[in-house]
Amino acid sequence: MLLFGRVLRAAGLQVHHARLLDAVRALEWVGLRSRADVRAVLRSLLVHRRDDLAVFDEAFDAFFRAHDTGGSNLPLFSLGERARVVARRNAGAPPRVDLDSEVASPADAALAVGAYSPVEVSRSKDFGELTASEFAEARRLLLRMPWEVGRRRTRRWRRSSHGALDLPRTVRRAAARGGLAADLPFRVRAEARRPIVILADVSGSMDRYSRILLYFACGLSRASADVESFLFATRLTRVTSHLSAAGGHHAVTRVVRGLQDWGGGTRIGEALRTFNTTWARRVMRHAPVVLVVSDGWDRGDPDLLDRELARLRRSCSRLVWLNPLLGASGYEPLTRGMQVALRHVDDFLPVHNLTSVDRLASHLRGLFSHHGLHRHL
Amino acid sequence: MIQTPVWPPASVGALQDALARERYVAERPLAVSIYLAAKLRRPLFLEGEAGVGKTEVAKVIAAALGTPLIRLQCYEGLDVSQAVYEWNYSRQLLEIRLLETTADLDRAAASRELFTEAFLIKRPLLRAIEQTGTYPPVLLIDEIDRADEEFEGYLLEFLSDFQVTIPELGTIRAIEPPIVVITSNRTREVHDALKRRCVYSWIPYPDFDKELRIVSSKVPGVSDRLARQVAAFVQELRTVDLYKAAGISETLDWAAALVALDHGTLDADAIGDTLGLLLKNQEDIDSVRGERIQTLLARAFAHAGS
């Protein structure tokens, strides 16, 4: 059992000692005669996430196969790497990102923490034309942007000087004072941050902007706890944990380096379809603001894009389309994809330089005040 | 009652039999999980898509033991006043007015008289630790993923010592902890700290054989042929890329509808008329309607016949 616990840990599962002891106890009750029962017992007690089930099964099979043939147990520990990749791929991450070595080179690490740069980057300079040092500075600024998206009302109450009468406190006060007092307590619904979902296009046509916009997404993720991020080109990948503060700098660097393997054509409709069918139920909670970052170059089926955007629009509180090309003078959203998108989006805004990002920030801040509700196209 | 229910059950097999008597088809892995939850006295944490029979598990355990089922439906903002207890404020206020009219009102008396059990409204978690019968009640905490993290934190505390402290009355402790079943549709990942304390089981969509057994045992008046066709068609339908696949509860509703409409066998028209019971999403219905139904039906017949 201890050995199997170690195999599971090597495969990336969190296995607690107390649970292993439970498992030993449980196996005494259920018995060891049927392998299916043993599997069911261990699955019930050692796994507590659906995503881990596949890894567990693979480890279980490998472990007991090795046991049957009496082979050496050592190679099993190499299983970890393989299983982890399988698990991540189920969750939709690009294998390339995971296969990168865990330790970034010192040079990368220095870059990733936003090394001090004396370069002043012009706030109106297009992201696609930044020099290496300007890029570093822009990245530093993007990672530190304070973001505040409108708030939403929750169902929890909090004390207030106005609002509805707080009956529980009224009674408690009355009891304590021996009668109803004149100063009545009130309460209002508490507010919480409105969640954000980012869907960023990293296909070939976005090449000039993908890297810097990833830092934009990363800055947003770190400023607010409630941000879900996805990247798409021909398929969709969730990168929430990589871009959040918990992911650490290496995680971001790995995603950024992984980008070069992306490129290729875009199928926005299909990516959104995947999002709507497999992710929306889990991440579209509490009426989020959805930011789609794309130039709208779409090689897929426009009807599919139309349908999926309509659905996406219905499941969020605000659909914002950010297009880096919109900053160029004389740009007209003539691509088929952009034409379709304009039928559904609430806001169509540029993200091509720091000024446009600032404007976006103030736009998002004002979104749910009364005058922010009309469409910006 | 012919069979005396026993909790915890003597063996996994005995448990499966007990569940089968309540017409619940539990596969061995799920039965093992329920059995372990009973033996270890841990909450049972069931995850799975909507409509695969998670809630039903709690209902059949309660029915099998003849013990009450106490259900707490979770939602965002669920708080202690809705989950544990609440004072009946309007009655307390009336009482205060009454007390005010009598001359001998003093603070101590007011507190004493206002905060008694007569003014207490017991919510599910408090009721669950007040045992009245032979077996403790089954506490169903349904769709925990809808509640927010604040509530999860409270639940963690509740599940570790099964006691509730009401400042005005004192601490109420369970004589025997309730049998706890927690379900989640996984619209978000529930915190690991909570899941670690539970016996975890993922309930998948059933395979053909299981679905056939469920339809045959739960739908009155369904012929063997129709049951086979229904199960096979739903199996095929789940292979189609849809926003929301049909769960077992949808299958059962659909089969019941087909029986009610006197369809002895499946055909494209019958399906077209009743598709709304199986798919609850206009886009999904549109994408299946028409020739797709014929294709699915042909594949289902090939399977059901074999």
XYZ file of C-alpha atoms in Angstrom:
683
model
C 0.000 0.000 0.000
C 2.774 2.388 0.907
C 4.457 1.634 -2.377
C 1.246 2.235 -4.298
C 0.801 5.511 -2.436
C 4.229 6.554 -3.613
C 3.402 5.603 -7.180
C 0.267 7.751 -7.010
C 2.212 10.665 -5.600
C 4.778 10.280 -8.354
C 1.907 10.421 -10.810
C 0.921 13.807 -9.418
C -1.936 12.875 -7.089
C -2.216 14.268 -3.601
C -2.307 11.252 -1.324
C -2.617 11.816 2.398
C -1.256 9.388 4.924
C -4.484 9.294 6.863
C -6.300 8.234 3.728
C -3.841 5.416 3.090
C -4.513 4.101 6.589
C -8.254 4.299 5.898
C -7.683 2.381 2.697
C -5.850 -0.410 4.515
C -8.718 -0.647 6.995
C -11.293 -0.596 4.219
C -9.539 -3.350 2.282
C -9.835 -5.591 5.322
C -13.612 -5.126 5.258
C -14.135 -5.454 1.560
C -11.507 -8.118 0.976
C -8.816 -8.539 -1.611
C -10.410 -11.214 -3.721
C -11.764 -9.023 -6.475
C -9.474 -6.574 -8.191
C -12.483 -4.484 -9.215
C -13.426 -4.091 -5.537
C -9.906 -3.149 -4.561
C -9.961 -0.551 -7.307
C -13.316 0.795 -6.135
C -12.103 1.031 -2.524
C -8.922 2.862 -3.434
C -10.709 5.156 -5.854
C -13.273 6.115 -3.225
C -10.676 6.951 -0.637
C -7.574 8.136 -2.439
C -9.053 10.164 -5.275
C -11.217 13.194 -4.789
C -11.230 14.870 -8.161
C -12.676 13.648 -11.358
C -9.640 14.768 -13.346
C -7.464 12.461 -11.263
C -9.513 9.346 -11.978
C -7.832 8.578 -15.302
C -4.384 8.970 -13.774
C -5.401 6.755 -10.894
C -6.689 4.006 -13.176
C -3.543 4.034 -15.238
C -1.359 3.873 -12.155
C -3.526 1.133 -10.661
C -3.351 -1.017 -13.791
C 0.370 -0.533 -14.187
C 1.002 -1.251 -10.535
C -0.915 -4.495 -10.452
C 0.348 -5.626 -13.834
C 3.851 -5.240 -12.538
C 2.816 -7.165 -9.438
C 1.391 -10.039 -11.472
C 4.516 -10.586 -13.461
C 6.672 -10.035 -10.441
C 8.635 -7.477 -12.380
C 10.722 -4.763 -10.852
C 8.773 -1.922 -9.310
C 11.315 0.697 -10.169
C 10.180 1.645 -13.669
C 6.796 2.517 -12.250
C 8.102 5.730 -10.874
C 8.769 6.916 -14.372
C 5.032 6.571 -14.892
C 4.572 9.897 -13.178
C 5.725 11.968 -16.087
C 3.632 10.113 -18.576
C 0.520 10.117 -16.477
C 0.802 13.770 -15.742
C 0.895 14.632 -19.405
C -2.135 12.455 -20.034
C -4.004 14.174 -17.240
C -3.182 17.629 -18.460
C -4.147 16.801 -21.965
C -7.557 15.744 -20.691
C -7.876 19.131 -19.089
C -7.077 20.670 -22.442
C -3.541 21.975 -21.992
C -1.091 21.810 -24.867
C 1.377 18.981 -24.280
C 4.207 21.164 -25.457
C 3.801 23.464 -22.493
C 3.914 20.618 -20.017
C 6.876 18.875 -21.528
C 9.036 21.930 -21.064
C 11.521 21.532 -18.275
C 10.299 22.734 -14.903
C 13.294 24.934 -14.331
C 13.550 27.947 -16.546
C 17.010 29.236 -17.320
C 18.239 32.081 -15.091
C 17.956 34.510 -17.971
C 14.276 33.666 -18.390
C 13.652 34.003 -14.707
C 15.151 37.454 -14.713
C 12.953 38.452 -17.612
C 9.901 36.957 -16.057
C 10.058 38.960 -12.863
C 10.088 42.093 -14.932
C 13.667 43.166 -14.515
C 14.064 46.901 -14.100
C 14.339 48.637 -17.382
C 15.298 52.280 -17.804
C 13.440 52.483 -21.098
C 10.385 54.697 -21.254
C 7.869 53.083 -23.504
C 5.579 55.425 -25.344
C 2.016 54.750 -24.303
C 0.817 55.220 -27.832
C 3.331 52.945 -29.523
C 1.789 49.901 -31.154
C 2.521 46.650 -29.276
C 3.580 45.054 -32.530
C 6.417 47.559 -32.978
C 8.036 47.490 -29.554
C 11.779 46.946 -29.278
C 13.005 44.269 -26.871
C 13.601 46.740 -24.056
C 10.323 48.544 -24.631
C 8.634 45.167 -24.591
C 10.109 44.430 -21.183
C 8.875 47.754 -19.857
C 5.412 47.371 -21.343
C 5.212 43.917 -19.839
C 6.162 45.247 -16.429
C 3.431 47.869 -16.643
C 0.831 45.378 -17.825
C 1.611 42.982 -14.994
C 1.086 45.767 -12.467
C -2.088 47.282 -13.868
C -4.751 47.709 -11.226
C -7.984 46.302 -12.614
C -11.443 46.784 -11.263
C -14.434 45.428 -13.092
C -17.908 46.417 -11.947
C -19.233 44.572 -8.943
C -22.203 42.280 -8.659
C -24.683 41.986 -5.841
C -24.543 38.698 -3.932
C -27.280 37.212 -1.806
C -25.392 37.699 1.418
C -26.345 40.515 3.791
C -24.055 42.996 5.389
C -24.717 45.672 8.002
C -25.375 49.114 6.691
C -26.724 52.499 7.676
C -29.495 52.199 5.108
C -31.391 49.523 3.211
C -33.728 46.941 4.698
C -34.506 46.569 8.384
C -32.154 44.061 10.012
C -34.667 42.016 11.982
C -32.253 39.661 13.738
C -30.340 42.583 15.193
C -33.507 44.518 16.003
C -34.681 41.683 18.217
C -31.308 41.117 19.835
C -31.042 44.806 20.671
C -34.556 44.903 21.978
C -33.871 41.945 24.237
C -30.661 43.466 25.510
C -32.292 46.820 26.255
C -35.618 45.537 27.417
C -37.684 47.088 24.631
C -37.629 48.380 21.076
C -35.142 51.175 20.564
C -35.459 54.138 18.264
C -32.205 53.533 16.359
C -33.018 50.660 14.072
C -30.316 48.546 12.439
C -30.318 48.099 8.653
C -28.704 45.753 6.179
C -28.021 45.580 2.437
C -26.916 42.858 0.065
C -23.140 42.442 0.016
C -21.270 42.921 -3.235
C -18.540 40.847 -4.797
C -16.164 41.216 -7.676
C -17.656 40.395 -11.023
C -15.803 37.480 -12.592
C -13.938 37.782 -15.899
C -13.399 35.195 -18.608
C -10.648 35.828 -21.159
C -10.630 33.987 -24.475
C -7.452 34.948 -26.316
C -6.648 34.129 -29.918
C -3.020 33.022 -30.329
C -3.164 31.961 -33.964
C -0.635 32.936 -36.599
C -2.322 36.186 -37.574
C -2.139 37.398 -33.966
C 1.557 36.628 -33.856
C 2.748 40.207 -33.276
C 0.415 40.686 -30.346
C 0.015 37.270 -28.691
C 3.003 37.506 -26.401
C 2.332 40.944 -24.995
C -1.407 40.282 -24.717
C -0.630 37.217 -22.656
C 0.990 39.541 -20.135
C -2.110 41.688 -20.307
C -4.193 38.605 -19.434
C -1.718 37.700 -16.739
C -1.875 41.168 -15.153
C -5.647 40.950 -15.139
C -5.541 37.478 -13.541
C -3.271 38.684 -10.791
C -5.271 41.793 -9.998
C -8.485 39.871 -9.538
C -8.967 36.404 -8.121
C -11.935 35.652 -10.302
C -10.392 35.412 -13.773
C -10.570 32.395 -16.067
C -8.236 32.394 -19.075
C -8.302 30.350 -22.241
C -6.115 30.415 -25.340
C -7.224 29.254 -28.742
C -5.975 28.813 -32.274
C -7.355 25.666 -33.829
C -8.260 24.301 -30.411
C -8.977 25.666 -26.976
C -6.783 25.428 -23.887
C -7.442 26.538 -20.353
C -4.484 28.425 -18.860
C -6.129 29.881 -15.753
C -3.720 28.295 -13.314
C -0.676 29.223 -15.406
C -1.568 32.884 -15.549
C -2.803 33.380 -11.998
C -0.476 34.456 -9.220
C -0.528 30.877 -7.931
C 0.984 29.683 -11.203
C 4.182 31.626 -10.552
C 6.462 33.274 -13.040
C 7.768 30.039 -14.527
C 4.273 28.963 -15.445
C 3.752 32.173 -17.406
C 7.115 31.925 -19.080
C 6.300 28.401 -20.109
C 2.998 29.427 -21.656
C 4.692 32.308 -23.450
C 7.437 30.070 -24.774
C 4.841 27.502 -25.742
C 3.203 30.132 -27.919
C 5.619 29.678 -30.792
C 4.201 26.203 -31.251
C 0.740 27.563 -31.595
C 0.349 29.868 -34.535
C -1.439 28.202 -37.402
C -4.963 28.909 -38.522
C -7.858 30.011 -36.375
C -11.134 28.310 -35.999
C -12.859 30.683 -33.639
C -16.260 29.048 -33.992
C -14.932 25.625 -33.078
C -12.931 27.002 -30.175
C -16.035 28.735 -28.845
C -18.031 25.573 -29.371
C -15.577 23.684 -27.178
C -15.781 26.451 -24.634
C -19.573 26.477 -24.617
C -19.982 22.738 -24.371
C -17.182 21.712 -22.044
C -16.211 24.747 -20.008
C -19.079 27.212 -19.856
C -20.991 25.339 -17.169
C -17.958 25.412 -14.927
C -16.576 28.879 -15.506
C -19.525 31.043 -16.543
C -20.871 31.540 -13.044
C -22.212 34.745 -11.581
C -22.735 36.557 -14.894
C -19.132 37.247 -15.876
C -17.684 39.773 -18.285
C -16.225 37.922 -21.270
C -13.234 39.393 -23.094
C -12.515 37.859 -26.492
C -9.113 38.969 -27.778
C -8.855 38.340 -31.512
C -8.347 40.000 -34.864
C -11.307 38.064 -36.214
C -9.389 36.199 -38.925
C -11.398 33.014 -39.001
C -10.822 30.034 -41.246
C -13.719 28.092 -39.787
C -17.421 27.927 -40.459
C -19.026 31.407 -40.092
C -22.420 29.918 -39.216
C -20.873 27.994 -36.353
C -19.165 31.170 -35.150
C -22.488 32.974 -35.340
C -24.306 30.328 -33.298
C -21.623 29.964 -30.656
C -21.196 33.706 -30.196
C -24.942 34.072 -29.757
C -24.823 31.438 -27.064
C -21.795 32.971 -25.399
C -23.549 36.336 -25.363
C -26.580 34.846 -23.652
C -24.542 33.320 -20.853
C -22.547 36.373 -19.791
C -23.394 39.850 -18.628
C -21.126 41.633 -21.106
C -19.349 40.424 -24.208
C -16.328 42.558 -25.059
C -14.306 41.982 -28.224
C -10.769 43.334 -28.167
C -9.062 43.654 -31.520
C -5.459 44.881 -31.757
C -5.988 45.871 -35.396
C -8.721 48.304 -34.447
C -6.001 50.719 -33.343
C -4.557 51.083 -36.838
C -5.876 54.099 -38.687
C -8.106 53.182 -41.567
C -8.844 49.695 -40.211
C -12.292 48.452 -41.087
C -13.639 45.260 -39.529
C -14.294 43.647 -42.884
C -13.122 40.103 -42.248
C -15.966 37.622 -42.278
C -15.293 36.609 -38.696
C -15.325 40.196 -37.470
C -18.544 40.902 -39.379
C -20.239 37.992 -37.667
C -18.828 38.981 -34.280
C -20.093 42.555 -34.499
C -23.648 41.235 -34.548
C -23.220 39.875 -31.028
C -20.672 41.846 -29.061
C -21.540 44.620 -26.620
C -18.233 46.416 -26.976
C -15.705 46.418 -29.768
C -12.490 48.005 -28.545
C -8.813 48.193 -29.560
C -5.905 46.680 -27.596
C -2.825 47.711 -29.481
C -0.951 49.978 -27.066
C -0.808 50.969 -23.419
C -3.252 53.829 -23.882
C -5.880 51.482 -25.269
C -5.352 49.165 -22.296
C -5.835 52.114 -19.935
C -9.040 53.019 -21.748
C -10.210 49.427 -21.469
C -9.533 49.508 -17.732
C -11.628 52.606 -17.222
C -14.322 51.199 -19.482
C -14.538 48.013 -17.419
C -14.555 50.004 -14.196
C -17.569 51.986 -15.338
C -19.409 49.050 -16.896
C -22.079 48.421 -14.324
C -22.784 51.959 -13.313
C -25.911 53.235 -15.035
C -24.288 55.215 -17.788
C -21.953 52.343 -18.714
C -24.664 50.082 -19.994
C -24.919 51.159 -23.609
C -22.917 49.403 -26.293
C -19.516 50.667 -27.437
C -18.969 49.819 -31.048
C -41.441 -4.708 6.651
C -39.947 -8.096 5.713
C -36.268 -7.255 5.818
C -34.784 -5.559 8.841
C -32.513 -2.831 7.545
C -29.075 -2.690 9.092
C -26.717 0.217 9.060
C -23.861 -0.035 8.413
C -24.649 -2.886 5.999
C -23.040 -6.277 6.544
C -21.324 -6.395 3.176
C -21.193 -4.644 -0.162
C -23.443 -7.336 -1.603
C -26.025 -6.867 1.146
C -26.025 -3.154 0.456
C -26.512 -3.713 -3.268
C -29.472 -5.958 -2.488
C -30.969 -3.363 -0.159
C -30.626 -0.684 -2.829
C -32.076 -3.008 -5.459
C -35.139 -3.506 -3.240
C -35.620 0.244 -3.457
C -35.281 -0.157 -7.228
C -31.947 1.614 -7.387
C -29.396 0.003 -9.667
C -25.986 0.603 -8.077
C -22.928 -0.736 -9.784
C -20.271 -2.334 -7.665
C -17.932 0.703 -7.473
C -20.726 2.985 -6.255
C -21.931 0.328 -3.803
C -18.402 0.009 -2.437
C -18.248 3.778 -1.915
C -21.575 3.860 -0.080
C -20.516 0.874 2.010
C -17.239 2.537 2.969
C -18.981 5.791 3.839
C -21.210 3.812 6.191
C -18.361 1.847 7.764
C -16.019 4.800 8.144
C -18.903 7.118 9.151
C -17.785 9.638 6.616
C -19.895 11.778 4.327
C -20.398 10.363 0.859
C -19.392 12.847 -1.828
C -21.074 12.145 -5.159
C -20.076 13.949 -8.300
C -21.429 13.531 -11.791
C -23.350 15.233 -14.569
C -26.865 16.437 -13.821
C -29.431 13.651 -13.859
C -27.271 10.575 -13.236
C -29.006 9.726 -9.968
C -26.870 11.370 -7.295
C -29.739 12.738 -5.252
C -31.526 9.437 -5.630
C -28.784 7.686 -3.633
C -29.714 9.664 -0.512
C -33.395 9.020 -1.074
C -33.004 5.256 -1.390
C -30.728 4.995 1.651
C -33.340 6.858 3.689
C -36.108 4.673 2.282
C -34.152 1.475 2.905
C -33.520 2.406 6.533
C -36.956 3.899 7.078
C -35.307 7.033 8.384
C -36.174 10.616 7.478
C -34.413 12.347 4.624
C -33.389 15.895 5.455
C -32.483 17.878 2.396
C -30.488 21.038 2.203
C -30.598 22.535 -1.276
C -27.566 24.763 -1.722
C -27.552 28.127 -3.455
C -25.300 31.121 -3.547
C -25.483 33.108 -0.343
C -26.854 30.183 1.672
C -26.144 31.193 5.258
C -26.576 29.980 8.810
C -30.095 31.390 9.047
C -31.231 29.206 6.152
C -29.019 26.182 6.745
C -28.876 25.815 10.533
C -31.361 27.865 12.512
C -33.072 31.195 12.668
C -35.039 32.998 15.333
C -38.620 33.750 14.458
C -38.177 37.508 14.462
C -41.696 38.600 13.744
C -43.042 36.503 16.613
C -40.274 37.787 18.855
C -41.163 41.365 17.952
C -44.801 40.739 18.799
C -43.689 39.224 22.070
C -41.605 42.311 22.834
C -44.635 44.519 22.289
C -46.615 42.321 24.655
C -43.860 42.389 27.245
C -43.625 46.159 26.909
C -47.262 46.527 27.929
C -46.677 44.629 31.142
C -45.003 46.698 33.804
C -42.563 44.123 35.130
C -40.375 43.940 32.008
C -36.678 43.861 32.676
C -33.764 43.013 30.429
C -32.994 39.633 31.902
C -36.600 38.538 31.610
C -36.801 39.734 28.026
C -33.741 37.753 27.002
C -34.975 34.701 28.845
C -38.390 34.742 27.320
C -37.514 35.738 23.784
C -34.773 33.235 23.097
C -36.412 29.940 23.869
C -37.078 26.958 21.664
C -40.583 28.214 21.001
C -39.115 30.989 18.862
C -36.481 28.857 17.185
C -36.882 27.856 13.550
C -34.835 24.741 12.902
C -33.228 24.458 9.495
C -31.887 21.236 7.901
C -28.457 21.005 9.561
C -29.907 21.461 13.042
C -32.701 18.981 12.368
C -30.170 16.474 11.104
C -28.439 16.204 14.468
C -31.643 15.664 16.395
C -32.196 11.957 16.109
C -35.588 10.509 16.878
C -35.639 7.007 15.389
C -33.439 3.905 15.485
C -31.190 5.169 12.744
C -29.884 8.678 12.350
C -31.513 10.639 9.525
C -29.988 10.915 6.070
C -28.731 14.437 5.489
C -28.629 15.310 1.806
C -26.559 18.377 1.010
C -27.582 18.847 -2.582
C -25.555 20.676 -5.231
C -22.850 21.937 -2.914
C -21.163 23.535 -5.937
C -23.923 26.150 -5.954
C -23.128 27.341 -2.455
C -20.283 29.789 -1.965
C -16.991 29.242 -0.219
C -18.132 30.837 3.029
C -20.716 28.126 3.409
C -18.240 25.406 2.506
C -16.092 26.642 5.368
C -18.986 26.374 7.792
C -19.865 22.926 6.509
C -16.330 21.742 7.082
C -16.713 22.631 10.745
C -20.158 21.090 11.006
C -19.109 17.804 9.417
C -16.144 17.371 11.727
C -18.015 17.510 15.031
C -21.737 17.468 14.217
C -22.656 20.089 16.718
C -24.344 23.439 16.550
C -23.834 26.232 19.016
C -26.668 28.680 19.492
C -25.317 31.472 21.703
C -28.619 32.002 23.504
C -29.371 28.308 24.079
C -26.070 26.452 24.186
C -24.528 23.635 22.194
C -26.581 20.900 20.588
C -24.639 17.755 19.749
C -25.683 14.762 17.663
C -26.142 11.520 19.607
C -25.181 9.674 16.455
C -23.957 11.584 13.390
C -26.406 11.685 10.481
C -25.691 9.746 7.305
C -24.419 12.513 5.064
C -24.639 12.517 1.275
C -23.179 15.507 -0.551
C -23.763 15.950 -4.268
C -22.082 18.205 -6.795
C -22.695 18.833 -10.485
C -19.134 20.091 -10.687
C -20.012 23.516 -12.002
C -17.005 24.445 -9.935
C -14.330 22.504 -8.113
C -15.322 22.075 -4.467
C -12.510 22.724 -2.018
C -10.190 19.768 -1.433
C -10.316 20.183 2.344
C -13.986 19.277 2.253
C -13.622 16.436 -0.210
C -10.760 14.907 1.724
C -13.092 14.249 4.641
C -15.472 12.374 2.396
C -15.637 9.132 0.489
C -15.583 10.252 -3.121
C -17.469 8.680 -5.976
C -17.880 9.834 -9.550
C -21.104 8.593 -11.091
C -20.738 8.287 -14.857
C -23.516 8.053 -17.403
C -24.724 4.438 -17.346
C -23.842 1.941 -20.054
C -26.525 0.229 -22.095
C -27.096 -2.678 -19.713
C -27.411 -0.517 -16.645
C -29.686 1.978 -18.336
C -31.867 -0.864 -19.598
C -32.163 -2.274 -16.085
C -33.044 1.150 -14.712
C -35.702 1.792 -17.352
C -37.189 -1.686 -16.912
C -37.377 -1.392 -13.148
C -38.508 2.221 -12.841
C -40.977 2.798 -15.684
C -44.303 1.061 -15.101
C -45.821 -0.599 -18.126
C -42.774 -0.406 -20.360
C -42.365 -3.372 -22.682
C -39.020 -5.105 -22.915
C -38.727 -4.096 -26.556
C -39.395 -0.413 -25.923
C -37.051 -0.378 -22.934
C -34.239 -1.805 -25.056
C -34.874 0.696 -27.828
C -35.065 3.629 -25.447
C -31.840 2.670 -23.691
C -30.037 2.104 -26.988
C -31.261 5.391 -28.479
C -30.162 7.404 -25.455
C -26.778 5.699 -25.574
C -26.400 6.806 -29.197
C -27.634 10.298 -28.383
C -24.888 10.690 -25.783
C -22.255 10.213 -28.468
C -23.546 13.330 -30.269
C -21.782 16.575 -29.439
C -24.454 18.485 -27.512
C -24.524 21.310 -24.994
C -26.241 19.076 -22.480
C -26.436 15.320 -22.819
C -29.499 13.486 -21.525
C -29.219 12.099 -17.987
C -30.954 9.049 -16.572
C -33.791 11.152 -15.206
C -34.427 12.413 -18.736
C -34.376 8.847 -20.042
C -36.949 7.826 -17.442
C -39.222 10.792 -18.188
C -38.955 10.064 -21.875
C -39.724 6.364 -21.513
C -42.720 7.213 -19.308
C -43.950 9.684 -21.931
C -43.636 7.088 -24.695
C -45.626 4.628 -22.608
C -48.265 7.268 -21.863
C -48.601 7.992 -25.590
C -49.013 4.272 -26.313
C -45.905 3.933 -28.423
C -45.064 0.256 -28.385
C -41.933 0.826 -30.428
C -39.671 3.729 -31.309
C -39.947 5.536 -34.614
C -38.831 8.918 -35.921
C -42.247 10.529 -35.368
C -42.526 9.330 -31.804
C -39.070 10.685 -31.081
C -39.809 13.980 -32.812
C -42.939 14.492 -30.667
C -41.192 13.791 -27.399
C -37.653 15.046 -27.934
C -38.288 17.904 -25.517
C -38.274 15.445 -22.631
C -34.816 14.225 -23.529
C -33.061 17.409 -24.583
C -33.765 20.636 -22.772
C -31.975 22.976 -25.099
C -33.370 24.415 -28.306
C -30.022 24.331 -30.130
C -29.546 20.679 -29.171
C -33.048 19.759 -30.325
C -32.522 21.546 -33.641
C -29.207 19.843 -34.239
C -30.679 16.378 -33.694
C -34.030 16.807 -35.445
C -34.510 15.599 -38.993
C -32.199 13.132 -40.641
C -29.981 12.852 -37.585
C -32.816 11.104 -35.764
C -33.016 8.464 -38.506
C -29.288 7.791 -38.343
C -29.290 7.561 -34.555
C -32.362 5.376 -34.622
C -30.823 2.986 -37.149
C -27.718 2.638 -34.994
C -29.815 2.201 -31.851
C -31.911 -0.541 -33.468
C -28.808 -2.338 -34.575
C -27.601 -2.280 -30.983
C -30.913 -3.051 -29.284
C -31.535 -6.003 -31.569
C -28.225 -7.657 -30.909
